[in-house]
JSON list of C-alpha atoms in Angstrom, two decimals:
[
{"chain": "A", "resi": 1, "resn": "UNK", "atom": "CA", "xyz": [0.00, 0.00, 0.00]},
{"chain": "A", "resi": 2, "resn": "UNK", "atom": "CA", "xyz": [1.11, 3.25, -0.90]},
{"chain": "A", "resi": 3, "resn": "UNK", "atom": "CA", "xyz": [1.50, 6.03, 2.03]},
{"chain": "A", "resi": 4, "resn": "UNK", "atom": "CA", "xyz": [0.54, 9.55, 1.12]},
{"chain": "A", "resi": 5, "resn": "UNK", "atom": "CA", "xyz": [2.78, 12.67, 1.43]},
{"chain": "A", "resi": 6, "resn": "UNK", "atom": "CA", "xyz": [3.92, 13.57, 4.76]},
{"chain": "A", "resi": 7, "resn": "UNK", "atom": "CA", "xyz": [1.54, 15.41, 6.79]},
{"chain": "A", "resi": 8, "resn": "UNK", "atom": "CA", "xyz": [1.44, 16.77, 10.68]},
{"chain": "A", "resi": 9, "resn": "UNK", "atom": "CA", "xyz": [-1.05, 16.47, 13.26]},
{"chain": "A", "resi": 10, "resn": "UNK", "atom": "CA", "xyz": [-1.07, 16.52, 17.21]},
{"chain": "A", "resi": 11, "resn": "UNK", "atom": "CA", "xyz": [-2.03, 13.27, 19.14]},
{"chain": "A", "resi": 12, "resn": "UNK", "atom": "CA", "xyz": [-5.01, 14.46, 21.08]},
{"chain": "A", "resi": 13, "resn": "UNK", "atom": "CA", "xyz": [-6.00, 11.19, 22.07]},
{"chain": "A", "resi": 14, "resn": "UNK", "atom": "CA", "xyz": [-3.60, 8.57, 23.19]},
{"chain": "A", "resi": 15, "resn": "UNK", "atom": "CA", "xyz": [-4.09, 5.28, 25.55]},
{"chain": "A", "resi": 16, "resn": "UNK", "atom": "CA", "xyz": [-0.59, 4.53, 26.58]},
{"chain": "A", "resi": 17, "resn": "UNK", "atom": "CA", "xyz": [-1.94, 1.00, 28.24]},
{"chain": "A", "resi": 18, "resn": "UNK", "atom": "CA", "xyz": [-3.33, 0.06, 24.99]},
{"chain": "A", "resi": 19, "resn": "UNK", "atom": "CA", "xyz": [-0.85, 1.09, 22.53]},
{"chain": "A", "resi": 20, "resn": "UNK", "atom": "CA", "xyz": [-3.31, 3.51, 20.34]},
{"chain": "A", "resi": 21, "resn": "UNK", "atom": "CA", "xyz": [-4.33, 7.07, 19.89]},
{"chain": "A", "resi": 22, "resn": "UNK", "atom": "CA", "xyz": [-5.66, 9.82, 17.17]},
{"chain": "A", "resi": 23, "resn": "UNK", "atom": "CA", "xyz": [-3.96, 12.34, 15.58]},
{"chain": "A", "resi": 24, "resn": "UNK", "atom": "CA", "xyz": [-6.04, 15.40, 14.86]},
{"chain": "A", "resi": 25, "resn": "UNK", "atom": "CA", "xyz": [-4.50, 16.74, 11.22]},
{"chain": "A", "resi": 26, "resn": "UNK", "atom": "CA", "xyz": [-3.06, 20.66, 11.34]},
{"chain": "A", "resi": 27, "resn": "UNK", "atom": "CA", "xyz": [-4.89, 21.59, 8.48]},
{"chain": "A", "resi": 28, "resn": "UNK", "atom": "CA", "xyz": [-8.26, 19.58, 8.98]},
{"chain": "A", "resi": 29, "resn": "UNK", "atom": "CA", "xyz": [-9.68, 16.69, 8.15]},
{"chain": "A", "resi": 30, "resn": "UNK", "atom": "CA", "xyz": [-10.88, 13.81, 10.32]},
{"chain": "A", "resi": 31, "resn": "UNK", "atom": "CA", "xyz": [-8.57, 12.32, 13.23]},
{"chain": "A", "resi": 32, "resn": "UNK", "atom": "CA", "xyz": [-6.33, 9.83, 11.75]},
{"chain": "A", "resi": 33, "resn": "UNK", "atom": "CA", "xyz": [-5.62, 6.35, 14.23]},
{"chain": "A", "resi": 34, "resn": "UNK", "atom": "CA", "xyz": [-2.53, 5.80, 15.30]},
{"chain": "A", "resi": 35, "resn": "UNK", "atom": "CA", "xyz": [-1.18, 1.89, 17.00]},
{"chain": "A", "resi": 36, "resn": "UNK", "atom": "CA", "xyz": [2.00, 1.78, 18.62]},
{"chain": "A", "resi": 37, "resn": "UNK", "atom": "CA", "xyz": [3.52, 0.06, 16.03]},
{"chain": "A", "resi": 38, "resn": "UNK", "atom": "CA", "xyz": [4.10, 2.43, 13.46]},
{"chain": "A", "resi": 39, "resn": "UNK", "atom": "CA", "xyz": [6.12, 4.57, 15.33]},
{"chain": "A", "resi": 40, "resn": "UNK", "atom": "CA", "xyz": [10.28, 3.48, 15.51]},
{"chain": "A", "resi": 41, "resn": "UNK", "atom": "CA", "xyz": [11.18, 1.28, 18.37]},
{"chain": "A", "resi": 42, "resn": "UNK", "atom": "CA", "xyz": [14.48, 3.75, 18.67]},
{"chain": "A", "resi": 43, "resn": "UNK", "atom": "CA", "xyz": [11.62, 6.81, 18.91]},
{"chain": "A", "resi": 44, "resn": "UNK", "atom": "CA", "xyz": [10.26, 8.27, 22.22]},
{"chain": "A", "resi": 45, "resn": "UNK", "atom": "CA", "xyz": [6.98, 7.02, 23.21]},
{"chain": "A", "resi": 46, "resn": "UNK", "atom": "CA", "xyz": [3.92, 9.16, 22.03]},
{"chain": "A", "resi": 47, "resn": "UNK", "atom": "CA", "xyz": [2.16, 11.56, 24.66]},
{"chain": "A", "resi": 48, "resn": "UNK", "atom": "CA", "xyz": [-0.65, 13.02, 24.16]},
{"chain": "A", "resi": 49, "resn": "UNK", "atom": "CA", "xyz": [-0.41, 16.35, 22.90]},
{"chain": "A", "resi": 50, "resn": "UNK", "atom": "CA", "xyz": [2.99, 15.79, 20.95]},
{"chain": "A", "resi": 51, "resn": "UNK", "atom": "CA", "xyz": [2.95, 17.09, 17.41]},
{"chain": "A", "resi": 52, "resn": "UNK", "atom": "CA", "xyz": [3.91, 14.00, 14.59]},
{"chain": "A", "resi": 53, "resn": "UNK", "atom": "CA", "xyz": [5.26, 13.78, 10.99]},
{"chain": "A", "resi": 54, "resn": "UNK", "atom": "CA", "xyz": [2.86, 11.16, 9.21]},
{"chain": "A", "resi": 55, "resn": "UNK", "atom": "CA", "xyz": [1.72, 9.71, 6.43]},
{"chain": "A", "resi": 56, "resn": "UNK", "atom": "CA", "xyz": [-1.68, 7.61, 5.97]},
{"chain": "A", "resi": 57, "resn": "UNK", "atom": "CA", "xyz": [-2.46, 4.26, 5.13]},
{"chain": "A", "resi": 58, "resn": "UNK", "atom": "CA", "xyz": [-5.34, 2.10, 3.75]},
{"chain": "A", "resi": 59, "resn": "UNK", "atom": "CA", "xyz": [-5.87, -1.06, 6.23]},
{"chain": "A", "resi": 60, "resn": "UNK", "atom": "CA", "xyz": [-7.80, -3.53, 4.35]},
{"chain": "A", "resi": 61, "resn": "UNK", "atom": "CA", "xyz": [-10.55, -3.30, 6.24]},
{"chain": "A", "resi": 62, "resn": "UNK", "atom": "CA", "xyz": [-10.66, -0.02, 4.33]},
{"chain": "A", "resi": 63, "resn": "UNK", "atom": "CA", "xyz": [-9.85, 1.98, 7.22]},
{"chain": "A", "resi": 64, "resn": "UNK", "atom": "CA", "xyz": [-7.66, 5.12, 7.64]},
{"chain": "A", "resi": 65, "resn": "UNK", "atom": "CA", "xyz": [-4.10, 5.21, 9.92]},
{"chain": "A", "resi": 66, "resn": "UNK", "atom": "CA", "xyz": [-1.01, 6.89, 10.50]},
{"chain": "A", "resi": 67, "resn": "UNK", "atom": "CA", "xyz": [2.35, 4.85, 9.32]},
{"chain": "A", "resi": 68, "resn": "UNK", "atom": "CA", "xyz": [5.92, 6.42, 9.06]},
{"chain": "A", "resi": 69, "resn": "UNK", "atom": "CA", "xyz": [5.16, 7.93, 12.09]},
{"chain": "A", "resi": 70, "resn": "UNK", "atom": "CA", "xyz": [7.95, 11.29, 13.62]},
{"chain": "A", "resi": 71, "resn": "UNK", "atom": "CA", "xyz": [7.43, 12.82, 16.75]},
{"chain": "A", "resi": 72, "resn": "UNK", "atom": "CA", "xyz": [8.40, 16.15, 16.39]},
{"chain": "A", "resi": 73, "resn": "UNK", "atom": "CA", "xyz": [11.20, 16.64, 18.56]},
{"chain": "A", "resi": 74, "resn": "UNK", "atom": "CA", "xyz": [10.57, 19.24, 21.04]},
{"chain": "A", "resi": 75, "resn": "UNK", "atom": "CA", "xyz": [11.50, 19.77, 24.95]},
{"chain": "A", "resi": 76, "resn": "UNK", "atom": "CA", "xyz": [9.23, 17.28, 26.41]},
{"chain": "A", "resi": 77, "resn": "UNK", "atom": "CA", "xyz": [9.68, 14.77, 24.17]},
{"chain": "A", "resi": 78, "resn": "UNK", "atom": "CA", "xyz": [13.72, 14.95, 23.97]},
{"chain": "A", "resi": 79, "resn": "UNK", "atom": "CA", "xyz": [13.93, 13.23, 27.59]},
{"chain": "A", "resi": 80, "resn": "UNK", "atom": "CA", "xyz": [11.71, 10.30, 26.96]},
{"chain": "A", "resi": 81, "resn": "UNK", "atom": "CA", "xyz": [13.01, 7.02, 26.95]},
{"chain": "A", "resi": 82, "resn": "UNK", "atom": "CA", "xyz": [13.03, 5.05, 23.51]},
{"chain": "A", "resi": 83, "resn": "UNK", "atom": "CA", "xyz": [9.69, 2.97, 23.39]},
{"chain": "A", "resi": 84, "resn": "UNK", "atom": "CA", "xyz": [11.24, -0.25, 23.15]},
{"chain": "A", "resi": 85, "resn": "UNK", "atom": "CA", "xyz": [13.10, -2.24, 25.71]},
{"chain": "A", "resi": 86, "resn": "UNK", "atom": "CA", "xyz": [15.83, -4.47, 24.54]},
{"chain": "A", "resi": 87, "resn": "UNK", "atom": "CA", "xyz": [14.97, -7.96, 22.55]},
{"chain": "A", "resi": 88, "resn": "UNK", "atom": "CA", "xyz": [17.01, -9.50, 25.71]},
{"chain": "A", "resi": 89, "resn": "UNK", "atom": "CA", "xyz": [13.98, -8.24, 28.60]},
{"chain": "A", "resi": 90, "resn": "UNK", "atom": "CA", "xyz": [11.55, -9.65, 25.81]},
{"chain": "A", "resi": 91, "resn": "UNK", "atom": "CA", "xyz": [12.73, -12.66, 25.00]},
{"chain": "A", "resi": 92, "resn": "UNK", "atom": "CA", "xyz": [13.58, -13.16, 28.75]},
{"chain": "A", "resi": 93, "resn": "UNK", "atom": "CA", "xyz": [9.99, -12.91, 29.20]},
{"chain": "A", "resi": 94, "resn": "UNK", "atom": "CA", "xyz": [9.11, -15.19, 26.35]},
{"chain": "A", "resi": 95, "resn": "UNK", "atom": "CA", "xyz": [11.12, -18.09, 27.91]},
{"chain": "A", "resi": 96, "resn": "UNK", "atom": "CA", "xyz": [9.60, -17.78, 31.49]},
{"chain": "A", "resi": 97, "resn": "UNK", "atom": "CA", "xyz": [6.46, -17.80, 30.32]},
{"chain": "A", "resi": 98, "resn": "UNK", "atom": "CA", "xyz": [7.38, -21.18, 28.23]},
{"chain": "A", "resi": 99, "resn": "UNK", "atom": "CA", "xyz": [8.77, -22.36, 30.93]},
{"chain": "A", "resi": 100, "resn": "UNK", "atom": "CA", "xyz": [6.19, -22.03, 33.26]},
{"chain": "A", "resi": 101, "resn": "UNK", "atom": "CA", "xyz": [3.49, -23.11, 31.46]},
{"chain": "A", "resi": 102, "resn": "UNK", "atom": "CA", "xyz": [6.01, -26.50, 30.82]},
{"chain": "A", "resi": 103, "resn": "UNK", "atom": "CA", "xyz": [6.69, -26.78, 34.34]},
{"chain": "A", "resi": 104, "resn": "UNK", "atom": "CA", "xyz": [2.66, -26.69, 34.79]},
{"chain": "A", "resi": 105, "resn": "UNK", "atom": "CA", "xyz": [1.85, -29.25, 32.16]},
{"chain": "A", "resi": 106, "resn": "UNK", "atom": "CA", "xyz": [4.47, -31.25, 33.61]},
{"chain": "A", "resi": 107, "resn": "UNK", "atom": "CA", "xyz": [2.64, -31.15, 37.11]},
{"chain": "A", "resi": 108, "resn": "UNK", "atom": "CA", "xyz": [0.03, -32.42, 35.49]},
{"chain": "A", "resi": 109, "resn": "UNK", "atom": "CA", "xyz": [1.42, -35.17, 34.02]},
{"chain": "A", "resi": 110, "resn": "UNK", "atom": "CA", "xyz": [2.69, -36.22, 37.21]},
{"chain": "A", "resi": 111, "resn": "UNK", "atom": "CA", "xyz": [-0.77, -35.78, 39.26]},
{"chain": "A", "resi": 112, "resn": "UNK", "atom": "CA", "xyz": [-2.35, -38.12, 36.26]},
{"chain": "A", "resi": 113, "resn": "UNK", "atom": "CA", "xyz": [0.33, -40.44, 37.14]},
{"chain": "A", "resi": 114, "resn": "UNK", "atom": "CA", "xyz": [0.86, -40.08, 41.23]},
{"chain": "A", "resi": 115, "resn": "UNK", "atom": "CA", "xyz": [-2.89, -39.01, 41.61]},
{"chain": "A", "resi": 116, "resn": "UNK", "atom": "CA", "xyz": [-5.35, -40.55, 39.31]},
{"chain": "A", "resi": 117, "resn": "UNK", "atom": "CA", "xyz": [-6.14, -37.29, 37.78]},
{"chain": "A", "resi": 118, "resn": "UNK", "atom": "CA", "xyz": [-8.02, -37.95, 34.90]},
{"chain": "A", "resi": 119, "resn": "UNK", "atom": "CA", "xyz": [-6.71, -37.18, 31.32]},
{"chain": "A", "resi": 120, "resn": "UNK", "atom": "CA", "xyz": [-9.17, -35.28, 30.17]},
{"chain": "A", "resi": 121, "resn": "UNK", "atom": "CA", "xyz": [-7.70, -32.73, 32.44]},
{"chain": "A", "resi": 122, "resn": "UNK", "atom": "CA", "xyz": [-4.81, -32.24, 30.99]},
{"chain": "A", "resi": 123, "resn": "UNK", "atom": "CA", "xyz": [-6.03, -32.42, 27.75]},
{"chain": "A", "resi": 124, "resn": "UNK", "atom": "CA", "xyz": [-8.61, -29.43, 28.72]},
{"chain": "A", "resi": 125, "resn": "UNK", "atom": "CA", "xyz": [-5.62, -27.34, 30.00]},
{"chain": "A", "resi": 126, "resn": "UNK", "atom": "CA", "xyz": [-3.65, -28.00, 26.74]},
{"chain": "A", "resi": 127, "resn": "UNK", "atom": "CA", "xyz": [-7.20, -27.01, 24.61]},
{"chain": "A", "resi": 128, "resn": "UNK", "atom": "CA", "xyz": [-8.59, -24.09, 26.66]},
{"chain": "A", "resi": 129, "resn": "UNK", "atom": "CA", "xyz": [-5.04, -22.41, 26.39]},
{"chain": "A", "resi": 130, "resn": "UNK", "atom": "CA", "xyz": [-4.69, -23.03, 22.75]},
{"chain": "A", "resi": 131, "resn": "UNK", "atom": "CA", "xyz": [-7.82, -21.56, 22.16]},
{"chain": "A", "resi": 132, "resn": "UNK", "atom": "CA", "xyz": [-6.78, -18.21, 24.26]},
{"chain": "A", "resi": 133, "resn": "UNK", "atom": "CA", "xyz": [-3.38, -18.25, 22.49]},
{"chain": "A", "resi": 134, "resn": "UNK", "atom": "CA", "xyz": [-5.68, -17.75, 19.09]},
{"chain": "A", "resi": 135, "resn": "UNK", "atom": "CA", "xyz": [-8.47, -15.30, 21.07]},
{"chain": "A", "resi": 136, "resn": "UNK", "atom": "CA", "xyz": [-5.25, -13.05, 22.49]},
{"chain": "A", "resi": 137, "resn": "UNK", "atom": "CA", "xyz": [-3.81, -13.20, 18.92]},
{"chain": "A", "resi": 138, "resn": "UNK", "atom": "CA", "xyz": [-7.12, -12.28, 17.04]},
{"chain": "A", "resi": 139, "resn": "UNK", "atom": "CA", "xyz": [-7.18, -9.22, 19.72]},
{"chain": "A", "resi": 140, "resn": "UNK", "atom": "CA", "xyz": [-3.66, -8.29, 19.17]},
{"chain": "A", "resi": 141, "resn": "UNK", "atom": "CA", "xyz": [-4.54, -7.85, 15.50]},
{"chain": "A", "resi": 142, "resn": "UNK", "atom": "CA", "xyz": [-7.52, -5.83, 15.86]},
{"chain": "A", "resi": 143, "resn": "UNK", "atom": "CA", "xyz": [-6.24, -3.31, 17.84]},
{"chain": "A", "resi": 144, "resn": "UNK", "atom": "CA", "xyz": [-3.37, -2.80, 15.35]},
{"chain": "A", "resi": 145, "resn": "UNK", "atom": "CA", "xyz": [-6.02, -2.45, 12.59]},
{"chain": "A", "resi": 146, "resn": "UNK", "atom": "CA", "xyz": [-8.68, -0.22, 14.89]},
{"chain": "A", "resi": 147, "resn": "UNK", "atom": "CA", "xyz": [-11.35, -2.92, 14.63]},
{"chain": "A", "resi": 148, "resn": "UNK", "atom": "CA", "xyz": [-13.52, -4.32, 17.19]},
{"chain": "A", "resi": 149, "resn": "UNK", "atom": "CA", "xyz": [-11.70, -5.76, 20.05]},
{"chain": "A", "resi": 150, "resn": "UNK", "atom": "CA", "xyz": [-12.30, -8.75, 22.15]},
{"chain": "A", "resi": 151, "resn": "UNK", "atom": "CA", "xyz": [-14.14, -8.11, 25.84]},
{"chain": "A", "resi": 152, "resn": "UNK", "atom": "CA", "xyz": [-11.26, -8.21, 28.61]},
{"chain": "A", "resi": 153, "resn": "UNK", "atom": "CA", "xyz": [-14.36, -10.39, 30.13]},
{"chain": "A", "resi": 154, "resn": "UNK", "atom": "CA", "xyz": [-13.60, -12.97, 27.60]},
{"chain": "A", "resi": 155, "resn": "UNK", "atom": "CA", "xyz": [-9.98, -12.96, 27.73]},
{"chain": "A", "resi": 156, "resn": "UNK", "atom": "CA", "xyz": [-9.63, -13.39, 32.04]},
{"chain": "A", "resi": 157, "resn": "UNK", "atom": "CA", "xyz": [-12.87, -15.65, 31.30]},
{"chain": "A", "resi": 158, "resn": "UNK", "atom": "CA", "xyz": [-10.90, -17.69, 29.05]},
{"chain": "A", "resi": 159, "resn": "UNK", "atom": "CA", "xyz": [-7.73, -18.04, 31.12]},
{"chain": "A", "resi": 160, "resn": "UNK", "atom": "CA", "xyz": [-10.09, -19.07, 34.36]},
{"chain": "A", "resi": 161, "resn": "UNK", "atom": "CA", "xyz": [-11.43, -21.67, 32.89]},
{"chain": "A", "resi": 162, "resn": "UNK", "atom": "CA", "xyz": [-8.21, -23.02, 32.18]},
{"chain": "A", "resi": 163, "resn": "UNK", "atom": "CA", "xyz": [-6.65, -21.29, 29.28]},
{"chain": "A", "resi": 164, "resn": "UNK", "atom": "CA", "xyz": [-3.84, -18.84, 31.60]},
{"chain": "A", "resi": 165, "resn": "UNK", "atom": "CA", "xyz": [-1.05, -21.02, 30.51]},
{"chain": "A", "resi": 166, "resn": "UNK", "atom": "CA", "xyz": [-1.79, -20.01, 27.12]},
{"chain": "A", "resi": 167, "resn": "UNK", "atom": "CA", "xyz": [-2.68, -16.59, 28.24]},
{"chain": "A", "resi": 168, "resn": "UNK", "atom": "CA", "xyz": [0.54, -16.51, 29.73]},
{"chain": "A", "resi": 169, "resn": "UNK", "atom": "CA", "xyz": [2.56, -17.33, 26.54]},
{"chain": "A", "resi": 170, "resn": "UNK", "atom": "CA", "xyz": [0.43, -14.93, 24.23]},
{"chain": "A", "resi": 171, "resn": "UNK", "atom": "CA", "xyz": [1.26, -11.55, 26.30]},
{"chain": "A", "resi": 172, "resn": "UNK", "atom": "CA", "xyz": [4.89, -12.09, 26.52]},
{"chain": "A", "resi": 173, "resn": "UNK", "atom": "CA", "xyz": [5.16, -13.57, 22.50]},
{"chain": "A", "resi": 174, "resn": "UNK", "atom": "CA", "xyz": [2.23, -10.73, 21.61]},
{"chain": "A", "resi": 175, "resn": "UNK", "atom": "CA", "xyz": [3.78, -7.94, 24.04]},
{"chain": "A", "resi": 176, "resn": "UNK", "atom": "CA", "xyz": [-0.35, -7.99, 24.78]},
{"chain": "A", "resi": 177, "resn": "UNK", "atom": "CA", "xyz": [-2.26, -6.23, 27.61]},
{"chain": "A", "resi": 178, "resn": "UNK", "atom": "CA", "xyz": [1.33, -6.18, 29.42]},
{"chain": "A", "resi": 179, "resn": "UNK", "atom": "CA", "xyz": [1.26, -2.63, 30.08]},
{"chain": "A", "resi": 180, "resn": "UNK", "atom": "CA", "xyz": [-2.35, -2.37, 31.74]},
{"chain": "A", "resi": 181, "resn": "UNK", "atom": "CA", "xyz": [-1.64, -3.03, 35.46]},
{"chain": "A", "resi": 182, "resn": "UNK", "atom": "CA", "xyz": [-5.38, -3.08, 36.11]},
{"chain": "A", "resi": 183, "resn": "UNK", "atom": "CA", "xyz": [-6.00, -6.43, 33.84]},
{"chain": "A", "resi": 184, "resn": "UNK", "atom": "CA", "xyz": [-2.77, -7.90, 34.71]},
{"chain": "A", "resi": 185, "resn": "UNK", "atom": "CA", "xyz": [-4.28, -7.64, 38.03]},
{"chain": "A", "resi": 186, "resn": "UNK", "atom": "CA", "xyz": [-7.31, -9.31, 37.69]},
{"chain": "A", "resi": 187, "resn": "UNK", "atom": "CA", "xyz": [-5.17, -12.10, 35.47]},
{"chain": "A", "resi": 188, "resn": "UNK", "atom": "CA", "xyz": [-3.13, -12.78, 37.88]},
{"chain": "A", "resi": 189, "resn": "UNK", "atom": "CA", "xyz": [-6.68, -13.27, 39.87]},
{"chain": "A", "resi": 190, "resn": "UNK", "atom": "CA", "xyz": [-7.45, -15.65, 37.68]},
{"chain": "A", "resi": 191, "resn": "UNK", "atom": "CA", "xyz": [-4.33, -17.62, 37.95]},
{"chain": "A", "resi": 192, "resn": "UNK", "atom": "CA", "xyz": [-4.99, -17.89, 41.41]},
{"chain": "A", "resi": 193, "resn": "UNK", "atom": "CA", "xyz": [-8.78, -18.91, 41.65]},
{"chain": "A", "resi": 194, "resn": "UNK", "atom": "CA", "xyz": [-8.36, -21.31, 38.89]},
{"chain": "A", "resi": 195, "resn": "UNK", "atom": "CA", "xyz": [-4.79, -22.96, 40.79]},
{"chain": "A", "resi": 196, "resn": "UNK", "atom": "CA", "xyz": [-7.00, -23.13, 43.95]},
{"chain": "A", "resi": 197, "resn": "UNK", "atom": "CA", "xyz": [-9.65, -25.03, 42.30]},
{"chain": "A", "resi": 198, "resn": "UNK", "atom": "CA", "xyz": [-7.20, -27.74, 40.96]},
{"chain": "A", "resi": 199, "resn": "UNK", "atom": "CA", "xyz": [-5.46, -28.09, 44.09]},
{"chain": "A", "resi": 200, "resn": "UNK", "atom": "CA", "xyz": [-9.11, -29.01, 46.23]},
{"chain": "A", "resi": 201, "resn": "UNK", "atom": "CA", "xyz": [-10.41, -31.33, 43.60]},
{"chain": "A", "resi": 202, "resn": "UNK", "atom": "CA", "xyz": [-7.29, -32.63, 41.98]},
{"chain": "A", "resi": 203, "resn": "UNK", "atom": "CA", "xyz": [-4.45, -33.48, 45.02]},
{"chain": "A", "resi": 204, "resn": "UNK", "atom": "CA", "xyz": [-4.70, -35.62, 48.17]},
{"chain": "A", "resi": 205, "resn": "UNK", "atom": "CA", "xyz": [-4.17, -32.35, 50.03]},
{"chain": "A", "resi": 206, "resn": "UNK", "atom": "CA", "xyz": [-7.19, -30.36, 48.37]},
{"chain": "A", "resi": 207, "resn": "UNK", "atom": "CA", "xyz": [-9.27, -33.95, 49.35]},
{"chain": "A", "resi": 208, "resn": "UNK", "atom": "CA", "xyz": [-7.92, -33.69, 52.99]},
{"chain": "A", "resi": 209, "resn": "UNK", "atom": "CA", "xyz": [-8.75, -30.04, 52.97]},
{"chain": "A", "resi": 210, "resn": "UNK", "atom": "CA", "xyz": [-12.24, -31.01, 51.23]},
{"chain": "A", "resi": 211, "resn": "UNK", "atom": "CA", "xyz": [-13.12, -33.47, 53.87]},
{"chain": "A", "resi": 212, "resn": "UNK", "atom": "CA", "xyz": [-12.31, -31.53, 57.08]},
{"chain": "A", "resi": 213, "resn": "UNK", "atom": "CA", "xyz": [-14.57, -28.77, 55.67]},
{"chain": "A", "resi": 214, "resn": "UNK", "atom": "CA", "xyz": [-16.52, -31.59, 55.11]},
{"chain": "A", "resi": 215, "resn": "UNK", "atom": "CA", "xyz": [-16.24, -33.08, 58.11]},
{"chain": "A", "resi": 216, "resn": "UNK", "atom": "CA", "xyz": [-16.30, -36.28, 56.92]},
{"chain": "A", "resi": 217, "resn": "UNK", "atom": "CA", "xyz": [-14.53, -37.70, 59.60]}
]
């Protein structure tokens, strides 16, 4: 797709949690969406208010957005940090996150083994987290295209009924919903109530615990 001639607006709105803003054009016109992405990793990270260089693109849904993105450089925008860490924080990241969701998997391997866990388990873990590697991927997408996004209700949904591990993976590999402290909140939430569950119904110490609430004696 072919960009337009370069043209200058101000970002007058700009989530900095979700990566995307609008640029209102200098000389009119309607406000132009902006993602994250199409500004230089080695460029200071948009505030609202800055002034950019731009062009415009077509997405294919039709829709129009800033690419080639400059911030003009002025006082406030001199001192910011580039937006981009370093690939070695990222992949860092990456690899814990595969790691931990091995290191899970494996646990359950060894409770169907130790435990007589059933393997249906297992295999729901390994489904539920595909399925919210694909839902955190499809989201991913839209926002960098401005359509509709998934419901953060779907996505914690999703990794409390089983899909974190997957959940896990896709924000570190996606660099998705990492920067809004409120959801990773409630995610980690998630984590927790849905570990909790498999402990009581899955391990001899959830079926003591079980039985003296119980009182089975």
């Amino acid at each position: 797709m072919a960009a337009t001639p370069t043209l200058t607006g101000q970002l007058t709105r700009w989530e900095d949690d979700r990566g995307f803003g609008f640029i209102t054009p200098l000389d009119g016109g309607a406000d132009v969406f902006l993602h994250i992405s199409a500004v230089p990793r080695t460029a200071a990270r948009p505030q609202q208010g800055d002034l950019l260089n731009y062009s415009i693109e077509r997405a294919e849904d039709g829709k129009r957005r800033a690419t080639r993105v400059e911030l003009v450089r002025t006082t406030s925008t001199a001192a910011r940090p580039p937006r981009a860490p370093s690939s070695r924080p990222r992949a860092a990241g990456v690899l814990t996150a595969l790691a931990s969701a091995a290191v899970f998997f494996a646990a359950l391997l060894v409770q169907t083994e130790w435990w007589s866990l059933p393997q249906w388990v297992a295999v729901w873990y390994l489904a539920t987290s595909i399925l919210c590697f694909i839902v955190y991927s499809v989201d991913k997408s839209a926002a960098v295209a401005g359509r509709w996004r998934t419901p953060e209700s779907t996505l914690l949904g999703l990794g409390l009924i089983a899909g974190w591990p997957g959940a896990l993976v896709a924000q570190q590999v996606l660099r998705h919903k990492l920067r809004k402290s409120s959801y990773m909140s409630a995610f980690a939430g998630t984590v927790v109530a849905n570990l909790a569950v498999l402990v009581l119904v899955a391990t001899p110490l959830g079926e003591r615990a079980l039985c003296v609430i119980a009182d089975c004696g």
